[in-house]
CSV table of C-alpha atoms in Angstrom, one decimal:
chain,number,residue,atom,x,y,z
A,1,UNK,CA,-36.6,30.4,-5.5
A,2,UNK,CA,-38.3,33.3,-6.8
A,3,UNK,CA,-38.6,36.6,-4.3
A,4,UNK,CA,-42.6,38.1,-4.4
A,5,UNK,CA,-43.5,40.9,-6.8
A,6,UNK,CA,-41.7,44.0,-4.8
A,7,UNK,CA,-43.0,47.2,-5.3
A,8,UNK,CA,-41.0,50.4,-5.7
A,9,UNK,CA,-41.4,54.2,-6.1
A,10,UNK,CA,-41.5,54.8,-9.5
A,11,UNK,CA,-38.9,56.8,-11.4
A,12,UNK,CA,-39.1,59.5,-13.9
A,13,UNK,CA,-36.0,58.8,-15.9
A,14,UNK,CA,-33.8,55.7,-15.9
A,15,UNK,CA,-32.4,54.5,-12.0
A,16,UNK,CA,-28.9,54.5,-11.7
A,17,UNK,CA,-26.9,51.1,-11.5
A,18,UNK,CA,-25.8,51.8,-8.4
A,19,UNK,CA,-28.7,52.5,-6.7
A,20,UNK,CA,-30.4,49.7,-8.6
A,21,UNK,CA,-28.0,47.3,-7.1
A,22,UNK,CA,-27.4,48.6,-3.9
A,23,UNK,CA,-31.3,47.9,-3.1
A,24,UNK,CA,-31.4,44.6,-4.6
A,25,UNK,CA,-30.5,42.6,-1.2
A,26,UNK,CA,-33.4,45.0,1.0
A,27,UNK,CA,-35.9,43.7,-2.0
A,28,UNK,CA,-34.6,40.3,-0.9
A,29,UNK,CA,-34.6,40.3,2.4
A,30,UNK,CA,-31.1,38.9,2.5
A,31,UNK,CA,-27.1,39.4,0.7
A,32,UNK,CA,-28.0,36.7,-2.1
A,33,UNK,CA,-24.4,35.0,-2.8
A,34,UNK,CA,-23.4,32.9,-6.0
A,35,UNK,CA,-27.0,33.8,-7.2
A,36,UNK,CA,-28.8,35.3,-10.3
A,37,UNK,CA,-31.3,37.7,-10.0
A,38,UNK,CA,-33.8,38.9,-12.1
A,39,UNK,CA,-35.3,42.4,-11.2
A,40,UNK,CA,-38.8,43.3,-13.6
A,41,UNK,CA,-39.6,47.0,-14.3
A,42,UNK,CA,-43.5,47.6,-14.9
A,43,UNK,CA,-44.5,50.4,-17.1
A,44,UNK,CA,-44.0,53.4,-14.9
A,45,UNK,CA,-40.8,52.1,-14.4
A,46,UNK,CA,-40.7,51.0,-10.6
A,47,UNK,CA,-39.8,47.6,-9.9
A,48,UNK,CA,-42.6,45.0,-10.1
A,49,UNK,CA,-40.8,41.6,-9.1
A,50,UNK,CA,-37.1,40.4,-7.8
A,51,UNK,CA,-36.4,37.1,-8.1
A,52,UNK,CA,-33.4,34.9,-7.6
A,53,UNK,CA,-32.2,31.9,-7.5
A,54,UNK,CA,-28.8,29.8,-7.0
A,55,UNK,CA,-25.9,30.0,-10.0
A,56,UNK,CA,-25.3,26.7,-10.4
A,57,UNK,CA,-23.0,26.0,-12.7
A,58,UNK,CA,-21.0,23.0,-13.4
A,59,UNK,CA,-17.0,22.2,-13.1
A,60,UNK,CA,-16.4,23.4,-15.8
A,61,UNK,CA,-18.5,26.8,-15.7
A,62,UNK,CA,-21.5,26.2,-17.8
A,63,UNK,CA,-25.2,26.4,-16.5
A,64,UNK,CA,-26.3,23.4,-15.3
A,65,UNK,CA,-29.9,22.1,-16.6
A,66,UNK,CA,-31.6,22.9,-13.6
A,67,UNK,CA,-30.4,26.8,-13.9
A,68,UNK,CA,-32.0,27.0,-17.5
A,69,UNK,CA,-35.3,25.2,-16.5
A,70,UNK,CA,-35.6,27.5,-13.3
A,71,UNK,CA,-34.7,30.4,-16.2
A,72,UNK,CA,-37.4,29.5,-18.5
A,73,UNK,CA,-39.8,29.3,-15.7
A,74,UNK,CA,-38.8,33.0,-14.7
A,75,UNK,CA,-39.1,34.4,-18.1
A,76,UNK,CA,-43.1,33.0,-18.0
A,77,UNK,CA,-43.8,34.4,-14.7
A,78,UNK,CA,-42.5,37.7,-15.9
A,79,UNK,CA,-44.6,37.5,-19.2
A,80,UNK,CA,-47.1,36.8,-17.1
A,81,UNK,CA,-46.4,39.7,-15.0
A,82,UNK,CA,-46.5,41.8,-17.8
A,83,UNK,CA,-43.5,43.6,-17.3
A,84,UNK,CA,-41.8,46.3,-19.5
A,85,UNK,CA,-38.5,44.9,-19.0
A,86,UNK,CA,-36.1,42.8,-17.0
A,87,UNK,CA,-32.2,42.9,-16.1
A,88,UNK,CA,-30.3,40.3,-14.5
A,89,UNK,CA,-27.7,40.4,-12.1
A,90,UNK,CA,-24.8,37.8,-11.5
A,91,UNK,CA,-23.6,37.7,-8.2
A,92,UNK,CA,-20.8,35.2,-8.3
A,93,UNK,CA,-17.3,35.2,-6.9
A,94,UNK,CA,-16.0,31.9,-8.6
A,95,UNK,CA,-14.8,34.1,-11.9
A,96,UNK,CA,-13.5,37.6,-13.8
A,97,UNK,CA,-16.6,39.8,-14.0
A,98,UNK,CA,-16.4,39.7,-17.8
A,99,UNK,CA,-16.0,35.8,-18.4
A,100,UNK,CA,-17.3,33.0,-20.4
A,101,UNK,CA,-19.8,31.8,-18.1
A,102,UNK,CA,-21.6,34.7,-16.8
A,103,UNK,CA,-22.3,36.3,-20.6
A,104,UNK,CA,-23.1,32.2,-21.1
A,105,UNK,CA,-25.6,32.5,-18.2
A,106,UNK,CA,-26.8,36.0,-19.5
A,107,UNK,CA,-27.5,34.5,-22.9
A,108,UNK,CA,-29.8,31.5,-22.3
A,109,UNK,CA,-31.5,34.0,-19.8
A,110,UNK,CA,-32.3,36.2,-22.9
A,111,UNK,CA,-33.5,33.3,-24.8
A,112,UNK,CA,-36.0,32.5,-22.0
A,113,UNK,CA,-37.0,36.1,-21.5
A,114,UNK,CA,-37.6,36.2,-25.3
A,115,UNK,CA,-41.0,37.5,-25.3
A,116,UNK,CA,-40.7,40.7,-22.9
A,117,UNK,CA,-37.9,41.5,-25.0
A,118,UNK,CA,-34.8,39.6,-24.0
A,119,UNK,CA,-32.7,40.0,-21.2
A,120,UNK,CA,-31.6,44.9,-21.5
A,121,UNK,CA,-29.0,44.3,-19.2
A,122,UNK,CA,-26.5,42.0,-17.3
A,123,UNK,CA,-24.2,43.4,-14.2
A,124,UNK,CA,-22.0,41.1,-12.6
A,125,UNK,CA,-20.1,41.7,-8.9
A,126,UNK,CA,-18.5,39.2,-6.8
A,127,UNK,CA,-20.6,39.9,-3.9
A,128,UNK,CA,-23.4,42.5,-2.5
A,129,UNK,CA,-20.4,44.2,-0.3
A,130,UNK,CA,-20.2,48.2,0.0
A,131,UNK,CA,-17.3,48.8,-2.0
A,132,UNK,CA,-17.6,45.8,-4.4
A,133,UNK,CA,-17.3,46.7,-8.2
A,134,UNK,CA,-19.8,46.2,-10.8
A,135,UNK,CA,-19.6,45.5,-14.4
A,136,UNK,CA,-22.0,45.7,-17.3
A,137,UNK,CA,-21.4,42.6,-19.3
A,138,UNK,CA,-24.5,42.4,-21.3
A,139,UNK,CA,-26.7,45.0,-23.2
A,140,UNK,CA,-27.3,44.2,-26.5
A,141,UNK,CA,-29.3,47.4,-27.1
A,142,UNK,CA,-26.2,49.5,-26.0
A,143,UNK,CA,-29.1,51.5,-23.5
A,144,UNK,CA,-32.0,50.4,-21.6
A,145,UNK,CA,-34.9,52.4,-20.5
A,146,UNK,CA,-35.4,51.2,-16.7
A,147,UNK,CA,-31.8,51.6,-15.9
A,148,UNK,CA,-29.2,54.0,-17.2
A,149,UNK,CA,-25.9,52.5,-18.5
A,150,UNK,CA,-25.0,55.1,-21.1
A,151,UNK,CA,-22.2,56.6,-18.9
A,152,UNK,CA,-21.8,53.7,-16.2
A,153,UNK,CA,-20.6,50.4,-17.1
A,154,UNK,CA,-19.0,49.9,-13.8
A,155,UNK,CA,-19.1,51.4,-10.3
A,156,UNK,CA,-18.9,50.3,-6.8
A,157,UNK,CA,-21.2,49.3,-4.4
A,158,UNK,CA,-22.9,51.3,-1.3
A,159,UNK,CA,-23.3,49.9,1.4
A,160,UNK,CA,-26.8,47.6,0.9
A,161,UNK,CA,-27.5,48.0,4.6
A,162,UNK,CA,-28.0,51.8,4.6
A,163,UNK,CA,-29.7,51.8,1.3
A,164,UNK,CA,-32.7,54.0,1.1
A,165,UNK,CA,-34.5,50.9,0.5
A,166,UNK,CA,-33.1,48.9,3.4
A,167,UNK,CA,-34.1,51.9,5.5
A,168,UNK,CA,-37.7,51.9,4.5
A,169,UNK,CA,-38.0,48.1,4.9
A,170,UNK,CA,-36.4,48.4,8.0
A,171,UNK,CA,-38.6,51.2,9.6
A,172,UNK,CA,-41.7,49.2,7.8
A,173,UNK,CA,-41.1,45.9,8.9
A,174,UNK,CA,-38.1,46.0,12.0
A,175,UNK,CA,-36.0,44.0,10.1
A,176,UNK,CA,-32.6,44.3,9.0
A,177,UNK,CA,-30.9,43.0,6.3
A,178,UNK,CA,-29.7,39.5,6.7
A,179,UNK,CA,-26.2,38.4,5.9
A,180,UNK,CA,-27.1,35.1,4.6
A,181,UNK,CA,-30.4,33.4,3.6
A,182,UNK,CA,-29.2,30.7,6.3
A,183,UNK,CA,-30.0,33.4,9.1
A,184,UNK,CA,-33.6,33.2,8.0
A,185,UNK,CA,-34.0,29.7,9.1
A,186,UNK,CA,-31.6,29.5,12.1
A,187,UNK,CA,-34.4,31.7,13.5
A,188,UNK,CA,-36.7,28.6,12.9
A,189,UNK,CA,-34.1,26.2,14.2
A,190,UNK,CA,-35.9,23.8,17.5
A,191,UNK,CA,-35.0,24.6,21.1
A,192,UNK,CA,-34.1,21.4,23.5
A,193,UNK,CA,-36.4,20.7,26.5
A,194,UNK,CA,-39.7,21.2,24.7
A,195,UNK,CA,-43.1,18.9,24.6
A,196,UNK,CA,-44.8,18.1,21.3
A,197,UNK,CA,-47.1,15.5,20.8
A,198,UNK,CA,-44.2,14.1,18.0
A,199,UNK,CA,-42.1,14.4,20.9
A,200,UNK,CA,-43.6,11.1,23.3
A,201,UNK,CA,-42.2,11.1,26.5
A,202,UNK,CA,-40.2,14.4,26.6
A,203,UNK,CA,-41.0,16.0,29.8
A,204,UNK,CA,-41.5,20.1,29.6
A,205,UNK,CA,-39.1,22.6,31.7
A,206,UNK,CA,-41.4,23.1,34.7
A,207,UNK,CA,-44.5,21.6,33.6
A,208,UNK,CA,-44.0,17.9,33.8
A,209,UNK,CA,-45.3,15.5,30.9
A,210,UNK,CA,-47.3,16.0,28.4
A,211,UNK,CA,-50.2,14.0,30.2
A,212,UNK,CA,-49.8,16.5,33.2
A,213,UNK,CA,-50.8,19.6,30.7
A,214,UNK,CA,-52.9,17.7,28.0
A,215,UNK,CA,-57.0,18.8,28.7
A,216,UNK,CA,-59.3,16.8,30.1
A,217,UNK,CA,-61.9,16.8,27.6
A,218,UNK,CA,-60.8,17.9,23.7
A,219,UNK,CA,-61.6,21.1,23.1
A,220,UNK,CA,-64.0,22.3,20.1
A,221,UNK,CA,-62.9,24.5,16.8
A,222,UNK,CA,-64.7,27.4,18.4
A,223,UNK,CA,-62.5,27.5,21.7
A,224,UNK,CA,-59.6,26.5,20.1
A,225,UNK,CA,-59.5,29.2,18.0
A,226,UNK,CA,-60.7,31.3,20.9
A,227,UNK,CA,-57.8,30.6,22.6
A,228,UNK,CA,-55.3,31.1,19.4
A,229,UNK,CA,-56.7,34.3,18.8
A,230,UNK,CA,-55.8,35.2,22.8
A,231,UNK,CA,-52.5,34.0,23.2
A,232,UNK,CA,-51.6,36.0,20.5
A,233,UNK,CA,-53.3,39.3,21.4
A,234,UNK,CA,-51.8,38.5,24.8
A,235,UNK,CA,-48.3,38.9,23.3
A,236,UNK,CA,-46.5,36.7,26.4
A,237,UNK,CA,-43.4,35.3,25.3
A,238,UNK,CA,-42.5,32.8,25.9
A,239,UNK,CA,-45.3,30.7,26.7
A,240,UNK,CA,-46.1,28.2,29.2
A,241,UNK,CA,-46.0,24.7,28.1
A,242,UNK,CA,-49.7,24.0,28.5
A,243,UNK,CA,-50.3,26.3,26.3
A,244,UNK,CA,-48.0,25.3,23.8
A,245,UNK,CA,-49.5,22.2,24.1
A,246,UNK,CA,-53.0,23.6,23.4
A,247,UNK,CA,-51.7,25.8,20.5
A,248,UNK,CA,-50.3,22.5,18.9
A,249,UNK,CA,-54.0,21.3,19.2
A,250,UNK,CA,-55.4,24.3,17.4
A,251,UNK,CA,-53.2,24.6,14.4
A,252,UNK,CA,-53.4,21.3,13.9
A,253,UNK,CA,-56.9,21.3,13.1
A,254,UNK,CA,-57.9,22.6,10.0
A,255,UNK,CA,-60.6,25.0,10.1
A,256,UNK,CA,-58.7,26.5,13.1
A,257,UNK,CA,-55.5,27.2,11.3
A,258,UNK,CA,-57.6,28.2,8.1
A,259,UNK,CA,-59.2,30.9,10.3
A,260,UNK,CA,-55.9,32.0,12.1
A,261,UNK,CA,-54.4,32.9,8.1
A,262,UNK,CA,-56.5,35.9,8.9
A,263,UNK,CA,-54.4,37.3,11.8
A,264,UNK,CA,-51.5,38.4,9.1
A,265,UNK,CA,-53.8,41.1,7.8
A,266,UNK,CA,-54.7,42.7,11.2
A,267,UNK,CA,-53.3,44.7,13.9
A,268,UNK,CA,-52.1,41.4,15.2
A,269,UNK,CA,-49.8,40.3,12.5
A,270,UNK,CA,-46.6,41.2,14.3
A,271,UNK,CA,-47.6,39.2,17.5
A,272,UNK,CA,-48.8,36.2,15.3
A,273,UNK,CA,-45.8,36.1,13.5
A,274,UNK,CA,-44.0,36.1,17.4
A,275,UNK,CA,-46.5,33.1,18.3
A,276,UNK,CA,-46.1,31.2,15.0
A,277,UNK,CA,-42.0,31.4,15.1
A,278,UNK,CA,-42.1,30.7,19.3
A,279,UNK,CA,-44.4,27.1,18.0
A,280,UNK,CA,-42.2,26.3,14.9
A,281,UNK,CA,-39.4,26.3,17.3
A,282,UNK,CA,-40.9,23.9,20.1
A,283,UNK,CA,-43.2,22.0,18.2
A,284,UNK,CA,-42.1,18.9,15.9
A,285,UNK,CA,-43.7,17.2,13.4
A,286,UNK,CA,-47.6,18.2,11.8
A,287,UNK,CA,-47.5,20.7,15.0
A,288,UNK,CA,-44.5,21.8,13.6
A,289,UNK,CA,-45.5,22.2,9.8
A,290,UNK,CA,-48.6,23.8,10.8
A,291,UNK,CA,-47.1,26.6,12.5
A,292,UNK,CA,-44.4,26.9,10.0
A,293,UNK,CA,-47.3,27.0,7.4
A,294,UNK,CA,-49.3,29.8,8.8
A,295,UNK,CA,-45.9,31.8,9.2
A,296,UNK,CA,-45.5,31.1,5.4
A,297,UNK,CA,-49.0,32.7,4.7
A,298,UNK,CA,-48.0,35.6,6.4
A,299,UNK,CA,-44.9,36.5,5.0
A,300,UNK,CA,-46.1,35.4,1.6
A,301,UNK,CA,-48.9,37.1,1.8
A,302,UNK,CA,-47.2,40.5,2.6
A,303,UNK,CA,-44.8,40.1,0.0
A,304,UNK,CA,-41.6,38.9,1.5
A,305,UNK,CA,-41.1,35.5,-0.8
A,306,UNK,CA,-37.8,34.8,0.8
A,307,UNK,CA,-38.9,34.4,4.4
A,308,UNK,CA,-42.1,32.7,3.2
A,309,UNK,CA,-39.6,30.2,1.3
A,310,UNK,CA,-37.7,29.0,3.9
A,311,UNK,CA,-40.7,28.8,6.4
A,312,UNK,CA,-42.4,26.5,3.6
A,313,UNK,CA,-39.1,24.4,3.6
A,314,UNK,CA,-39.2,23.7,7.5
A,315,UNK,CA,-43.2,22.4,6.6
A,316,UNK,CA,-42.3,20.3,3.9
A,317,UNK,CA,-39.6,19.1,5.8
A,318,UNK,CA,-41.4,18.5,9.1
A,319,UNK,CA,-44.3,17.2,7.5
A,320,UNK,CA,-44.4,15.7,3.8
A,321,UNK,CA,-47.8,15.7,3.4
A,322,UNK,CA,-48.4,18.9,4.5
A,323,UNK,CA,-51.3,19.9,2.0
A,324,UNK,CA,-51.3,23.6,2.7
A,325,UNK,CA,-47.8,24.4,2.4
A,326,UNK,CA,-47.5,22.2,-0.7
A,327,UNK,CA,-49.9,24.3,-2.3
A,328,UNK,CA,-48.1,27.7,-0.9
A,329,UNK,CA,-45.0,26.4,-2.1
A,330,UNK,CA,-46.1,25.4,-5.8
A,331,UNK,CA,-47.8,28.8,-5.6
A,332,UNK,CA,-44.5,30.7,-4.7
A,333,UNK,CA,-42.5,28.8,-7.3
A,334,UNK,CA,-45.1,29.8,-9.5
A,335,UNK,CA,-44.6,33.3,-9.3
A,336,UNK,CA,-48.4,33.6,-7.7
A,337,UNK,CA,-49.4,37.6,-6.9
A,338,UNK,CA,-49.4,38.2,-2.6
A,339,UNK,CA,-52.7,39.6,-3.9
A,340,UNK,CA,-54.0,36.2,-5.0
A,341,UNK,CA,-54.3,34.9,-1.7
A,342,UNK,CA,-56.8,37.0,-0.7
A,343,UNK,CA,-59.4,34.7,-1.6
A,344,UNK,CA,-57.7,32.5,1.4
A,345,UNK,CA,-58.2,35.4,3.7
A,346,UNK,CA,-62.2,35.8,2.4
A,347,UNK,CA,-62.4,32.0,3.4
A,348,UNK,CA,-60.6,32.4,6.8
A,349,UNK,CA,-63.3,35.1,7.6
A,350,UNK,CA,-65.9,32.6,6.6
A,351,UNK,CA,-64.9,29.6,8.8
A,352,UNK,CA,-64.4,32.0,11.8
A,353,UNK,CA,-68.3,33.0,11.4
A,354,UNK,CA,-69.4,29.3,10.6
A,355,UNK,CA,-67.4,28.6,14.2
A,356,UNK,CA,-69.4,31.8,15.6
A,357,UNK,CA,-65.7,33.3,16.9
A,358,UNK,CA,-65.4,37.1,16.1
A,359,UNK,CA,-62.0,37.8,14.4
A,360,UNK,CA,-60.1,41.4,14.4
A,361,UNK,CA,-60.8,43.2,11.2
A,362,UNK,CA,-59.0,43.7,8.6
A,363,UNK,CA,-56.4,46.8,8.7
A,364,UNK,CA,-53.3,45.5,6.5
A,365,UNK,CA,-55.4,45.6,3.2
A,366,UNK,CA,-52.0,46.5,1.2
A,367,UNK,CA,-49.7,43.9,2.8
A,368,UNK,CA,-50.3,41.9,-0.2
C-alpha cells in the first residue's frame, strides 16, 4: 500500500545513498521487509512521497501480475504528483543483490514510471538493518540528480533507528520505529472481557451487562457528541464500561463521528487518537469500524499512510460495508494528498454547528 506524500528538508546538492536509505523506514513508519519502495523527489529536491508495497514475486523469481499493476498504479500517482524524479529500492532477502529478478523488477518499474522519466536509480539490501550492504543495480543515466551515486554504488547501512529522520519523527510524534508493519496492528488487536453491542450477552469487568449500563432514554447527536468531545479532553484511560458503551453510541452515528474527524486537527488529537485505539480495542463490529475509521482519518490526514492502512484494514474487516473507510481506503490507494481531506474537516465544523456543540479550533493546520 502506498505510504502518504512525506515531506523532507530540502537539499542543496544530491543526498547521499546512505542517508537516503537509512531514513526510508522513519518515512514509513516501520522496517519494510521483502518490499519495493518508491521514494519521489519534487523540484527542490526534498522528498515528496514514499511508497511501498509487498515484492511479490513468483517461484520462480519473476514479478507477479499484481506487483506490475500496483507499479503502474504508482508511476500515475507520481505523475500526478508531479515529481522531478523517483528511485526505487528493493528490499528483499530471497536473492544476490545484483540478480535477475530485482533488475527484472527495476525494469517494468521504469516502464511504468515512463513519463517522469523512468525509474534514476535502483538499490537493493537484504534488509533495513544497521550494518546491512547496499548495492546500486540500476541507473541507466550512470548519475542522478536527487541522489548521488557517482562515487557510491554500495555502502552499509546506519542504524534506521537513530537516523536523523527517525529522531525528528520521534520527538514530533513519540513514536519509534516499528520493527514490523505487524506491530502496527497488534496495537489494534481486541482485549477479552469487554461489552459491545456485537458482543450480546458478554458481561463487562465490574459493570455488569450491557442492559445495566445502556441509557434510559437515547441520547441526541448534540449530547453524544458532547460527551465524545469530553471523554476525550478528559484523557482517563482506561475507561469505564458505561462509557464505552456510550462512546460505541456516538461514533456509530453519523453526523457524530463526521464531527469528531475534526478532533485530529486540534490540541486534542493525541488524546483522540488514545480514545479511538482504547474503542477499536473493546468494541466489535460497526462500533468497532467506526472507531477504527476515525483513527484512519487521523493518521491519514497527518500524513502517516502506513498507520492509516492498517487502521482502514481493521474497518473493512470489522465492518464490510463500512462506507467511510471504503472511501478512505480507495483514497489512500489512490495516492490522495493528506491535504485533500480538508474539505472533510470544513464539513465536520459544519455538522458540529448544525448540532449547536462548540468544537476546539483548529491548531494542527500543517498536519496534512
Amino acid at each position: 500500500m502506498p505510504a502518504l506524500p512525506a515531506s523532507s528538508r530540502s537539499a542543496r546538492g544530491p543526498i547521499d545513498p546512505t542517508t537516503l536509505l537509512t531514513a526510508v523506514p522513519a518515512l514509513l513508519g516501520f522496517l519494510p521487509e521483502r518490499s519495493i519502495i518508491v521514494v519521489a523527489f519534487a523540484s527542490d529536491r526534498g522528498i515528496s512521497a514514499t511508497m511501498r508495497h509487498d515484492l511479490a514475486l513468483d517461484d520462480a523469481g519473476n514479478p507477479t501480475r499484481e506487483l506490475e499493476s500496483v507499479l503502474e498504479g504508482l508511476g500515475t500517482i507520481t505523475h500526478s504528483y508531479g515529481v522531478e524524479e523517483v528511485v526505487a529500492v528493493v528490499a528483499d532477502d530471497r536473492y544476490p543483490a545484483d540478480s535477475a529478478p530485482y533488475r527484472r523488477v527495476l525494469e517494468i518499474a521504469d516502464r511504468h514510471f515512463d513519463a517522469i522519466g523512468g525509474v534514476a536509480a535502483g538499490f537493493v539490501l537484504s534488509a533495513f538493518d544497521a550494518g546491512a550492504a547496499w548495492s546500486v543495480v540500476w541507473c541507466p543515466d550512470g548519475q542522478t540528480w536527487s541522489v548521488d551515486v557517482l562515487d557510491d554504488r554500495g555502502g552499509i547501512l546506519d542504524d534506521p533507528q537513530t537516523s536523523p529522520t527517525a529522531i525528528a519523527e520521534a520527538v514530533r510524534s513519540g513514536r519509534r520505529i516499528l520493527t514490523r508493519r505487524s506491530e502496527m496492528r497488534a496495537m489494534l488487536e481486541p482485549v477479552d472481557g469487554e461489552c459491545s453491542a456485537a458482543r450480546p450477552g458478554r458481561d463487562c469487568d465490574g459493570c455488569g451487562s450491557r442492559a445495566a449500563v445502556a441509557p434510559r432514554r437515547p441520547l441526541s447527536d448534540a449530547q453524544l457528541l458532547d460527551l465524545v468531545i469530553g471523554s476525550v479532553a478528559d484523557g482517563r484511560r482506561p475507561l469505564p464500561c458505561s462509557e464505552i458503551a456510550l462512546l460505541e453510541q456516538a461514533v456509530r452515528r453519523p453526523r457524530v463521528r463526521d464531527a469528531a474527524l475534526a478532533l485530529a486537527v486540534t490540541d486534542l488529537r493525541d488524546h483522540a487518537e488514545s480514545a479511538w485505539r482504547e474503542l477499536i480495542r473493546r468494541l466489535a463490529g460497526p462500533g468497532r469500524a467506526a472507531a477504527a475509521t476515525l483513527l484512519a482519518h487521523l493518521h491519514y490526514i497527518g500524513g502517516e499512510g502506513a498507520y492509516a492502512g492498517v487502521a482502514l484494514d481493521v474497518a473493512l474487516e470489522s465492518d464490510p460495508e463500512a462506507k467511510l473507510a471504503e472511501l478512505l481506503d480507495g483514497c489512500l490507494r489512490s495516492g490522495v494528498r493528506p491535504t485533500r481531506l480538508w474539505e472533510m474537516i470544513d464539513g465536520s465544523y459544519a455538522t458540529a454547528r448544525e448540532l449547536g456543540v462548540g468544537m476546539p479550533e483548529i491548531t494542527r493546520r500543517a498536519a496534512g
